[in-house]
Tab-separated table of C-alpha atoms and ligand atoms in Angstrom:
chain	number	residue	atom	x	y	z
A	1	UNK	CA	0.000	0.000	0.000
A	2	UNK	CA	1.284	3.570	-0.666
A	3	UNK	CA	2.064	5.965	2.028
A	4	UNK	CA	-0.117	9.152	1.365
A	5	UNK	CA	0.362	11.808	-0.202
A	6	UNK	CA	0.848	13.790	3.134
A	7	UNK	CA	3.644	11.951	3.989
A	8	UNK	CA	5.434	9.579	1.480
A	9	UNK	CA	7.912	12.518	1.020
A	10	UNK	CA	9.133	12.071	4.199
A	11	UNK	CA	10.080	8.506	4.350
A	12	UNK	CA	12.071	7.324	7.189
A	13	UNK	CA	13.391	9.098	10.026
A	14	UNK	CA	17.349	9.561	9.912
A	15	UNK	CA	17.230	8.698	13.425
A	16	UNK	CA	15.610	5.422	12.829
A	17	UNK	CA	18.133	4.925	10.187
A	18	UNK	CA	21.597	5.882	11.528
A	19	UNK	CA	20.706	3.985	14.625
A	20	UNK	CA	20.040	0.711	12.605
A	21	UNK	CA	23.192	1.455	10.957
A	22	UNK	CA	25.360	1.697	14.225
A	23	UNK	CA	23.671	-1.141	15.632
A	24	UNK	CA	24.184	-2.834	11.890
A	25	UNK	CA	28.465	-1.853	12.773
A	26	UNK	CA	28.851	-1.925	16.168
A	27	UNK	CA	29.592	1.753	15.982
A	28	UNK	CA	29.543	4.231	19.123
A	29	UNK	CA	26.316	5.848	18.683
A	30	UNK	CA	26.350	9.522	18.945
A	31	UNK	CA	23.606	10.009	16.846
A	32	UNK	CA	20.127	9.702	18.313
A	33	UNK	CA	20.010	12.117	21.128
A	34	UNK	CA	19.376	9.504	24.322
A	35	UNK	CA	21.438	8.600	26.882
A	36	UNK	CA	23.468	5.721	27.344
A	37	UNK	CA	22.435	5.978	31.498
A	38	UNK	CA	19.300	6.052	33.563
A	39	UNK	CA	17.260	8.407	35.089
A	40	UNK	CA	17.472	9.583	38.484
A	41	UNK	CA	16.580	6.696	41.259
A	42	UNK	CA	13.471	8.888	43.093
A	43	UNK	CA	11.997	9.559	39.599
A	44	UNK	CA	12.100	5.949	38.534
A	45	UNK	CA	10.906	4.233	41.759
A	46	UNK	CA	8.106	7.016	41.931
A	47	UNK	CA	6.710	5.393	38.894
A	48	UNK	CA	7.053	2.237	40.136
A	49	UNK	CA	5.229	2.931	43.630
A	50	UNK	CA	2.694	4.163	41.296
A	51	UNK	CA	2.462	0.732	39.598
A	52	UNK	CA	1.816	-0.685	43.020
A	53	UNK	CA	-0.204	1.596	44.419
A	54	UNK	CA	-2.660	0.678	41.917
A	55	UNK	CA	-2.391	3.999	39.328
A	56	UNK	CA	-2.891	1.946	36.218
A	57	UNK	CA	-6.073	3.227	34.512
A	58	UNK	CA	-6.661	5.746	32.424
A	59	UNK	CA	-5.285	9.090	33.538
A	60	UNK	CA	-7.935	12.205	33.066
A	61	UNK	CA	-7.368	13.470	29.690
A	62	UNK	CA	-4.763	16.804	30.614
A	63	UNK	CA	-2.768	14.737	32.783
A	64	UNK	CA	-3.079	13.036	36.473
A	65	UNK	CA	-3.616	16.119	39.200
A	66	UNK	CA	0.022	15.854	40.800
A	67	UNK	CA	1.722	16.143	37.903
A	68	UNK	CA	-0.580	19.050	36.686
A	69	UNK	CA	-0.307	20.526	39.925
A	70	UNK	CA	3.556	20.014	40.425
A	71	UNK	CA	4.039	21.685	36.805
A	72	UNK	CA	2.178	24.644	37.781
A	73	UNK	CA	4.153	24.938	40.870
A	74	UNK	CA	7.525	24.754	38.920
A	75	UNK	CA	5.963	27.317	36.158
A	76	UNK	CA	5.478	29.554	38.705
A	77	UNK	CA	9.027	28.865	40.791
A	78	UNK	CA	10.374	29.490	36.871
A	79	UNK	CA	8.349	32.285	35.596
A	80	UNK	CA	6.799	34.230	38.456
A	81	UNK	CA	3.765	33.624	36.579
A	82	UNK	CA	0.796	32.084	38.673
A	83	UNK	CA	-1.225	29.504	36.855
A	84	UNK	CA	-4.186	27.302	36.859
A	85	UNK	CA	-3.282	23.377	37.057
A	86	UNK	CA	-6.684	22.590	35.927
A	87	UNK	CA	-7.145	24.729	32.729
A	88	UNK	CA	-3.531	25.636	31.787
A	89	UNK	CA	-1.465	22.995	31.367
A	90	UNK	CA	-1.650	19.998	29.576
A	91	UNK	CA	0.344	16.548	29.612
A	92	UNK	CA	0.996	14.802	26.552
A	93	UNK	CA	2.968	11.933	24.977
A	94	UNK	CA	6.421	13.334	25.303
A	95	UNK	CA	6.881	16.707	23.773
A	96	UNK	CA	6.465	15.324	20.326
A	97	UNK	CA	2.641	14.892	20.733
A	98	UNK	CA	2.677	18.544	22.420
A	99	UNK	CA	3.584	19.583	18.802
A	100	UNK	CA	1.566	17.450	16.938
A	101	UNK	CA	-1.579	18.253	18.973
A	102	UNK	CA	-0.890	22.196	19.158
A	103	UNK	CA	-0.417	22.012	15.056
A	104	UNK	CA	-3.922	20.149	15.474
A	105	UNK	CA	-5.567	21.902	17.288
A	106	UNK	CA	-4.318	25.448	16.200
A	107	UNK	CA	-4.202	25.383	12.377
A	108	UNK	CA	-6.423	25.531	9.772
A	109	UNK	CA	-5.873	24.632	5.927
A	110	UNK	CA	-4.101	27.733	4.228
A	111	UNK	CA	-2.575	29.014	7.446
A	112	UNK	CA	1.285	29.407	7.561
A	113	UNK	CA	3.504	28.763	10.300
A	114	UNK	CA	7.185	30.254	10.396
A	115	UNK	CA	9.616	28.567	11.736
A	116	UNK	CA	13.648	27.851	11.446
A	117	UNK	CA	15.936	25.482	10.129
A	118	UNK	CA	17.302	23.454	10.958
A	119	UNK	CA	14.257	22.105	12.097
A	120	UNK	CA	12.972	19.933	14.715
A	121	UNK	CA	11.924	16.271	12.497
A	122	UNK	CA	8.562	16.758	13.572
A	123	UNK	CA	7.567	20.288	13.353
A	124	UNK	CA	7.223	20.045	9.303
A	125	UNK	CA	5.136	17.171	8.744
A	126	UNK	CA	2.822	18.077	11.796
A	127	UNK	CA	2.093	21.333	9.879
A	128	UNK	CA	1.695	19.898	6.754
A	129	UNK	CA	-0.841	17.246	8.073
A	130	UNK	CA	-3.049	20.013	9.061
A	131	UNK	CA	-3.413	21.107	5.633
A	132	UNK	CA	-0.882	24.191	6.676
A	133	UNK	CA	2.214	25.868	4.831
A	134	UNK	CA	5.643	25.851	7.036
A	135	UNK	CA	7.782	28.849	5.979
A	136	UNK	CA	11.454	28.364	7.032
A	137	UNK	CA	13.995	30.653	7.541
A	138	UNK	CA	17.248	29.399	8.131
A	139	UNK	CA	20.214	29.958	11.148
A	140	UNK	CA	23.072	29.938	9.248
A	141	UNK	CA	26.612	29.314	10.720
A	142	UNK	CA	28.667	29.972	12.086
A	143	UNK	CA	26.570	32.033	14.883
A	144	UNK	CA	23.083	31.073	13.747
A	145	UNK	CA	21.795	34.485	14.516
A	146	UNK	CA	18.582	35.661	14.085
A	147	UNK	CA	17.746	37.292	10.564
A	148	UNK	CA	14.834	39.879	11.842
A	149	UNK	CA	14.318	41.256	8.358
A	150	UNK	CA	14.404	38.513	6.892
A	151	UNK	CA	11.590	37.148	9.779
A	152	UNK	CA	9.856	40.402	9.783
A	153	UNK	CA	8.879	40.066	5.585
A	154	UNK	CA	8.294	36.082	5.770
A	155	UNK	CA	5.013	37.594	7.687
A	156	UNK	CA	1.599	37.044	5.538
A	157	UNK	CA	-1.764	37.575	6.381
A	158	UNK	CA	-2.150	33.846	6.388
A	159	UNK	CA	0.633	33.738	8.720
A	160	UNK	CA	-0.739	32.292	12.064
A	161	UNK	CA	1.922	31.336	14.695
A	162	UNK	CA	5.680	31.381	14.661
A	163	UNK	CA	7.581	28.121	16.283
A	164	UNK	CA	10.649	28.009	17.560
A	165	UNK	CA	13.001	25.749	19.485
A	166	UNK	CA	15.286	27.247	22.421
A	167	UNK	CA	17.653	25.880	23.109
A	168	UNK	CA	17.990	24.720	19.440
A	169	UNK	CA	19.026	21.306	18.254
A	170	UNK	CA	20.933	20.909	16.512
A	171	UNK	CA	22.908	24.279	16.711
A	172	UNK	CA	23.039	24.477	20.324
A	173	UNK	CA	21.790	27.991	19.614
A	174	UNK	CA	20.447	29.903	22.681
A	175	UNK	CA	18.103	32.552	21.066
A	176	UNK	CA	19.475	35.513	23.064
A	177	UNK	CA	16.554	37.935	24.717
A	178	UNK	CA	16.589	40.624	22.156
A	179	UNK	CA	16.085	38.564	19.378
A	180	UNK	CA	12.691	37.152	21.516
A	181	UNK	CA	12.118	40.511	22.204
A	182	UNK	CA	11.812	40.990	18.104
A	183	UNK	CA	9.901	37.663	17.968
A	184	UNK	CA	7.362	38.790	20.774
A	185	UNK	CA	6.880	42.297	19.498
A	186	UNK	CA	6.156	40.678	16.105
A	187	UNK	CA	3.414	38.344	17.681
A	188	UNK	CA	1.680	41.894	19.627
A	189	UNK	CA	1.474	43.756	15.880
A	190	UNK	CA	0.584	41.006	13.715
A	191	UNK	CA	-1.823	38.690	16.429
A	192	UNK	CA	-0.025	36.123	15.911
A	193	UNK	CA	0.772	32.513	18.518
A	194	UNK	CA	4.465	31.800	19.680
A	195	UNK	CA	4.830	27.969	20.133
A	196	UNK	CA	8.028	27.446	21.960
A	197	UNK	CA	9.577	24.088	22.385
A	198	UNK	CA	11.575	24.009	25.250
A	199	UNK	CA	13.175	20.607	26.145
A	200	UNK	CA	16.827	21.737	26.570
A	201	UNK	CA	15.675	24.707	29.092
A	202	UNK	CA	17.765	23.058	31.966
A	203	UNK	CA	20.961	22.436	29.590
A	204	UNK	CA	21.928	25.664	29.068
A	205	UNK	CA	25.945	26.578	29.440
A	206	UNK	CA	26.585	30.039	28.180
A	207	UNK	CA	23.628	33.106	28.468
A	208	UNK	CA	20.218	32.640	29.764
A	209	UNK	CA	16.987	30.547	28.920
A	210	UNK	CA	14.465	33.644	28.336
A	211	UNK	CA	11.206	32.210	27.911
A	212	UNK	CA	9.097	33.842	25.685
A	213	UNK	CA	6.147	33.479	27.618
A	214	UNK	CA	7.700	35.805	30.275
A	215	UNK	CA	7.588	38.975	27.811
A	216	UNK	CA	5.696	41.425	27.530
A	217	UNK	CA	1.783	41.067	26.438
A	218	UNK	CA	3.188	36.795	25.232
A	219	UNK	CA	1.625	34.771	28.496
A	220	UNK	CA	-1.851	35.111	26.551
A	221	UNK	CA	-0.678	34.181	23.458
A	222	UNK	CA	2.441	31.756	23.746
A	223	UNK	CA	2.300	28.071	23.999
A	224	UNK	CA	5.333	26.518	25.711
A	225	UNK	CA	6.460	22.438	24.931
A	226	UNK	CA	8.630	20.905	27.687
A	227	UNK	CA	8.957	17.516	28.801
A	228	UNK	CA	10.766	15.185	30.993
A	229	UNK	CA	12.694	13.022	28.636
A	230	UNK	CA	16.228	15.468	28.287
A	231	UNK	CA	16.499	17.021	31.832
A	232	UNK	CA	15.462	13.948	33.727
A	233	UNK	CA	17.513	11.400	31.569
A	234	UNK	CA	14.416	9.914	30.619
A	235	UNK	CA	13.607	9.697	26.739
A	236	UNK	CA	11.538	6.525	26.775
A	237	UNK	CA	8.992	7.691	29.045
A	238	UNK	CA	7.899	10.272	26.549
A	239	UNK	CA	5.971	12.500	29.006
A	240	UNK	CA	5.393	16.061	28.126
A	241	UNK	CA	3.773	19.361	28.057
A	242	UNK	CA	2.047	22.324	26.955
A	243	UNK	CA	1.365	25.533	28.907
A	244	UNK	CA	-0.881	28.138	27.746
A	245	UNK	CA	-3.800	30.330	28.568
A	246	UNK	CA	-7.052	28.518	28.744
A	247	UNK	CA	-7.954	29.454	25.501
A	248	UNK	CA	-5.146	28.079	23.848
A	249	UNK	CA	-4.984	25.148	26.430
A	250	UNK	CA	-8.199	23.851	24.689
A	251	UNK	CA	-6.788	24.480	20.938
A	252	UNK	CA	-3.967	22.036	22.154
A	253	UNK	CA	-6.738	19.263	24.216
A	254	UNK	CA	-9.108	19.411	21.326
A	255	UNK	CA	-6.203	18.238	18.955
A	256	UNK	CA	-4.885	15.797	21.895
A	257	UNK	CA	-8.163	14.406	22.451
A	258	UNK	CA	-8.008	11.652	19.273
A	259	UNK	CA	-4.563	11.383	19.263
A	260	UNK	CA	-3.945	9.460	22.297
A	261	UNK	CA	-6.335	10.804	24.476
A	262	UNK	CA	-4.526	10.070	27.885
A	263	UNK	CA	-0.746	9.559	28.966
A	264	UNK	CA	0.285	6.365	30.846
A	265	UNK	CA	-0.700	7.015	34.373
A	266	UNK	CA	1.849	5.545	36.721
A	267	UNK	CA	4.526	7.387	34.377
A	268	UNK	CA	2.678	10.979	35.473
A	269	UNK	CA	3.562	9.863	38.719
A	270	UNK	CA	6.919	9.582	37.888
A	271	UNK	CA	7.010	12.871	36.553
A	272	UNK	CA	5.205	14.771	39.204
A	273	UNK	CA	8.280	13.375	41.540
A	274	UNK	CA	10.724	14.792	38.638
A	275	UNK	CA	9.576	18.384	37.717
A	276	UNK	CA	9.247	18.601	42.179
A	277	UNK	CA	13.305	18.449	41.808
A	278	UNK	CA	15.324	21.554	42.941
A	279	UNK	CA	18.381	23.120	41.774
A	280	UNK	CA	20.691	20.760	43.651
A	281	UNK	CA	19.524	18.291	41.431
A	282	UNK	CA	19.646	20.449	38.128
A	283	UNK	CA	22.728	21.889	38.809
A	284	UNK	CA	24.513	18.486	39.142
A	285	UNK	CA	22.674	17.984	36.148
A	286	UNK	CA	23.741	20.907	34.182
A	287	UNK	CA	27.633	20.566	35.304
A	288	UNK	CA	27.942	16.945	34.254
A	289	UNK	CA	27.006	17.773	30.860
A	290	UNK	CA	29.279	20.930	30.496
A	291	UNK	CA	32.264	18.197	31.170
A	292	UNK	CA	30.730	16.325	28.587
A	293	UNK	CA	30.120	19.285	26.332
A	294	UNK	CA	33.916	20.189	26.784
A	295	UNK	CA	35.796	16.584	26.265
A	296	UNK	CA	33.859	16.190	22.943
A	297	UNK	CA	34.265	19.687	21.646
A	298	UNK	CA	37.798	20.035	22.732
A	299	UNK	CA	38.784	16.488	21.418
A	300	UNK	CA	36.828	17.333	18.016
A	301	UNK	CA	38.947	20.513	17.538
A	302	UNK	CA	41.786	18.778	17.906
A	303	UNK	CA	41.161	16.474	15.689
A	304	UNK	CA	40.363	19.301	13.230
A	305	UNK	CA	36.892	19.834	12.635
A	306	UNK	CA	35.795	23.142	13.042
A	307	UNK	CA	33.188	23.058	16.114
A	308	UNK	CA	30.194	25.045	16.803
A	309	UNK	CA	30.681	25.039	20.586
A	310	UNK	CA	27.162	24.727	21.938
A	311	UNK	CA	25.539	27.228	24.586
A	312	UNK	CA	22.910	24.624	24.917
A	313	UNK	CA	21.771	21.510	24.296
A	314	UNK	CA	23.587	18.165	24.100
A	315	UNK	CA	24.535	18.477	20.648
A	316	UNK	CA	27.246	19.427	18.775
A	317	UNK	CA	27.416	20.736	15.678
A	318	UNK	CA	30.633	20.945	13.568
A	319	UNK	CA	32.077	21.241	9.789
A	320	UNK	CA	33.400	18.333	8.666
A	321	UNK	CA	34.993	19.712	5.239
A	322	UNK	CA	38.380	19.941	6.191
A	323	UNK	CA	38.362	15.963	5.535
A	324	UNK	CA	37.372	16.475	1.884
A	325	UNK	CA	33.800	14.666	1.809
A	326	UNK	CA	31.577	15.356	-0.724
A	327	UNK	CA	28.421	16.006	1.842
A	328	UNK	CA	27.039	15.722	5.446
A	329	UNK	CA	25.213	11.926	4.514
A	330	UNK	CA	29.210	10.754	2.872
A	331	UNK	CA	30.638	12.184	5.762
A	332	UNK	CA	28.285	10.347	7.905
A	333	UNK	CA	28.529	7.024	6.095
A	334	UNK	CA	32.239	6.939	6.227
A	335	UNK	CA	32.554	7.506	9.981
A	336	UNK	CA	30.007	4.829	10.828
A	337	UNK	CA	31.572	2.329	8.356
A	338	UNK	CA	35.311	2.964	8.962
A	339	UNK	CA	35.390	4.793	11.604
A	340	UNK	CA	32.886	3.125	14.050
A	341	UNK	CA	31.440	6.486	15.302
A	342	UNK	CA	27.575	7.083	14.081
A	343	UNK	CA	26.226	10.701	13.808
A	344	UNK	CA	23.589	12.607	12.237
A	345	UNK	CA	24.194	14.294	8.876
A	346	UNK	CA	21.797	17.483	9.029
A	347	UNK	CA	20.180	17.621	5.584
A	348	UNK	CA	17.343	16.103	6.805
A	349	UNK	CA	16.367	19.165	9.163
A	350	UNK	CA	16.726	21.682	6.204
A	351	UNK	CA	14.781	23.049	3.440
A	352	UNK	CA	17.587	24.622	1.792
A	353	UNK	CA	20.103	21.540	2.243
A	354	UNK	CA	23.045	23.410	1.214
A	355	UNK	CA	23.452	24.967	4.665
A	356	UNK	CA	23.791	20.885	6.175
A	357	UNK	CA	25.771	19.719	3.677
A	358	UNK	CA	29.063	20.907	5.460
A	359	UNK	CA	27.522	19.710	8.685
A	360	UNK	CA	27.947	16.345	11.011
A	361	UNK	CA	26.193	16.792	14.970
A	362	UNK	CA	27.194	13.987	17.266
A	363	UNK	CA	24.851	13.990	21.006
A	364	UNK	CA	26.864	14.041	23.594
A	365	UNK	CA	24.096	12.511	26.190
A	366	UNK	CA	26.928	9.940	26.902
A	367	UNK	CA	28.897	7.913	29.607
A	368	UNK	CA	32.157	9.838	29.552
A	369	UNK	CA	33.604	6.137	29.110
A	370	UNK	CA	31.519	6.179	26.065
A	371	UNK	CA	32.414	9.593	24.696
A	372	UNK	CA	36.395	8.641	25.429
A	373	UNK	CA	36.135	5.440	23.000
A	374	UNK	CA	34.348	7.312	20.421
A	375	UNK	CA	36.597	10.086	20.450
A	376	UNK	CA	39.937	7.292	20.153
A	377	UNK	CA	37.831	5.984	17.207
A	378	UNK	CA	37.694	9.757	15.526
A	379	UNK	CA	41.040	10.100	15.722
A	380	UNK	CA	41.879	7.296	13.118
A	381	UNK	CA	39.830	10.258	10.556
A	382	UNK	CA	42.188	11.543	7.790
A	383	UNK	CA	41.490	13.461	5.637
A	384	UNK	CA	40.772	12.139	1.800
A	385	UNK	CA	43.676	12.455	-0.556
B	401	LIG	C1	13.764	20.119	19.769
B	401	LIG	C2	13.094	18.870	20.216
B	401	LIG	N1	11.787	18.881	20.452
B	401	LIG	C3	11.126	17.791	20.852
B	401	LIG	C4	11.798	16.588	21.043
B	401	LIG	C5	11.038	15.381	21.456
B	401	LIG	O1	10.754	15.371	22.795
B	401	LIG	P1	9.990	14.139	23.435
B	401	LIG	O2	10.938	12.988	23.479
B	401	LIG	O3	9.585	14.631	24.765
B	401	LIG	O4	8.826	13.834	22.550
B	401	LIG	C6	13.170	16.531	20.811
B	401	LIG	C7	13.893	15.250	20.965
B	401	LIG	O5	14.962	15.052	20.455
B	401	LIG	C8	13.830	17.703	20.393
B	401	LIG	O6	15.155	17.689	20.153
């Protein structure tokens, strides 16, 4: 049977595929951004007390009351901004179904949505299924800036919300405050919805993490995506969220509603434990990945790629072109056949694929013992006569 037309051009994800490949090789896998360790121990035997307590039917629709409750507490230790458990915030399958039910529940056919490359996997196809336009501006290296003329004329009158990703994989871009300043001020003049998807908030090394919601005149009309997956070293639970006004919460339930209606409910447990952490945790958190952030990047520079450092995130991007390969996906192929490392080439999360093509980002959500081998591995690269 034929995929349809909605989404046979996407095919398969290139996360699916260069983790089949590395498992294919035996190559260090530095591609698909989970780590290689668990979650903290009070998160994961909250879930299971849950099990055993007997939480295993179907959760109420915008997630279990401690977790709704324990995210409005943290939004408000975060944001200053007081909000209603009930009405404003909404649990969904990881952050992933946050986007997919926002797009549903926001967009109509003909609408356009701006948003930046490189993109997100998800935020594309979601648009598209709702009969929407995606209009894609790109960050371009080596600082990924901002272009705010270039975002102020991609604005039509069928332009409905902008969506953006800070921190950004895979730049490690932190959009700084007075480019969200732009973005907001934008969003006042021309009515439009910020969606914000914000699952790196706790990883972030150099600035701040300004969330939009927090400007000016944006609590009413920005929706913001978290989950629990990055900061609580927890990817397969796929618990997430959307905050929002009421109004907008109910654009994001009515799309949520037939997707999968409710989360798993001993999980939300697990998660109300998780988002109740404090800064001990998060800073412990935070430092162990700067270490991380710092043996890969330093170890890629020497080994002569020209690195992106990230100010957030636990990616890396970095130009691979000083070893002569024709483009990200040769680059990509070569290092998980010969050299045993897998990574993402970034093509994929472009519409104008020329600004990938020089471009390889490696996770480094790692064991350090893992991150050591792979970096031995990379240093067997030469480059190509
Ligand atoms: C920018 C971004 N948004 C959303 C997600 C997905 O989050 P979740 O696993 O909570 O669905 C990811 C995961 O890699 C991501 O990088």
């Amino acid at each position: 049977m034929p995929v349809s037309h909605r989404l046979a051009s996407y095919g398969t994800s290139i996360f699916t595929e260069m983790t089949r490949l590395a498992n294919e090789r035996g190559a260090i896998n530095l591609s698909q951004g989970f780590p290689d360790f668990d979650g903290p121990e009070f998160v994961r035997r909250a879930a299971v007390e849950a099990i055993g307590a007997g939480h295993n039917q179907y959760a109420r629709m915008s997630g279990v009351p401690p977790l709704s409750r324990a995210l409005a507490a943290r939004w408000e230790r975060l944001t200053g901004q007081a909000i209603d458990p009930d009405t404003q915030v909404s649990v969904t399958n990881g952050c992933t179904e946050a986007i997919a039910a926002t797009c549903l529940g926001l967009l109509n056919e003909g609408d356009e949505v701006i948003t930046f490359e490189p993109y997100y996997d998800s935020y594309k196809p979601c648009i598209e299924m709702c009969g929407a336009q995606a209009v894609v501006l790109t960050l371009a290296a080596p600082d990924f800036a901002l272009d705010c003329e270039a975002l102020a004329r991609a604005i039509s009158p069928r332009t409905r919300a902008i969506l953006i990703n800070t921190p950004h994989n895979p730049t490690g871009k932190v959009f700084g405050r007075e480019e969200l300043e732009f973005i907001a001020a934008l969003c006042r003049e021309r009515d439009l919805i910020a969606v914000t998807d914000e699952v790196y908030e706790h990883l972030v090394f150099e600035g701040e993490h300004v969330r939009l919601a927090t400007l000016p005149g944006m609590a009413e009309r920005t929706i913001t995506l978290s989950s629990v997956g990055k900061t609580f070293s927890l990817t397969g639970w796929k618990i997430g969220w959307a905050i929002a006004s009421a109004d907008l919460s109910r654009c994001v339930r009515s799309g949520r509603q037939f997707l999968s209606y409710s989360v798993a409910t001993p999980l939300q447990h697990g998660a109300a434990a998780a988002v109740g952490a404090g800064p001990e945790y998060l800073d412990r958190f935070l430092s162990n990945y700067r270490q991380r952030r710092d043996l890969l990047c330093d170890a890629l520079e020497e080994i002569g790629f020209v690195v992106f450092r990230p100010a957030g995130t636990y990616f890396v991007l970095a130009d691979h072109t000083p070893f002569g390969f024709q483009d990200d996906r040769a680059f990509c192929a070569h290092l998980v056949d010969e050299i045993g490392v897998a990574a993402i080439p970034p093509t994929p999360f472009y519409d104008h694929p020329e600004h990938g093509r020089p471009l390889v980002r490696f996770a480094f959500c790692k064991r350090l013992e893992t991150l050591s081998a792979a970096i031995e591995r990379l240093r067997r690269l030469r480059p190509r006569a």
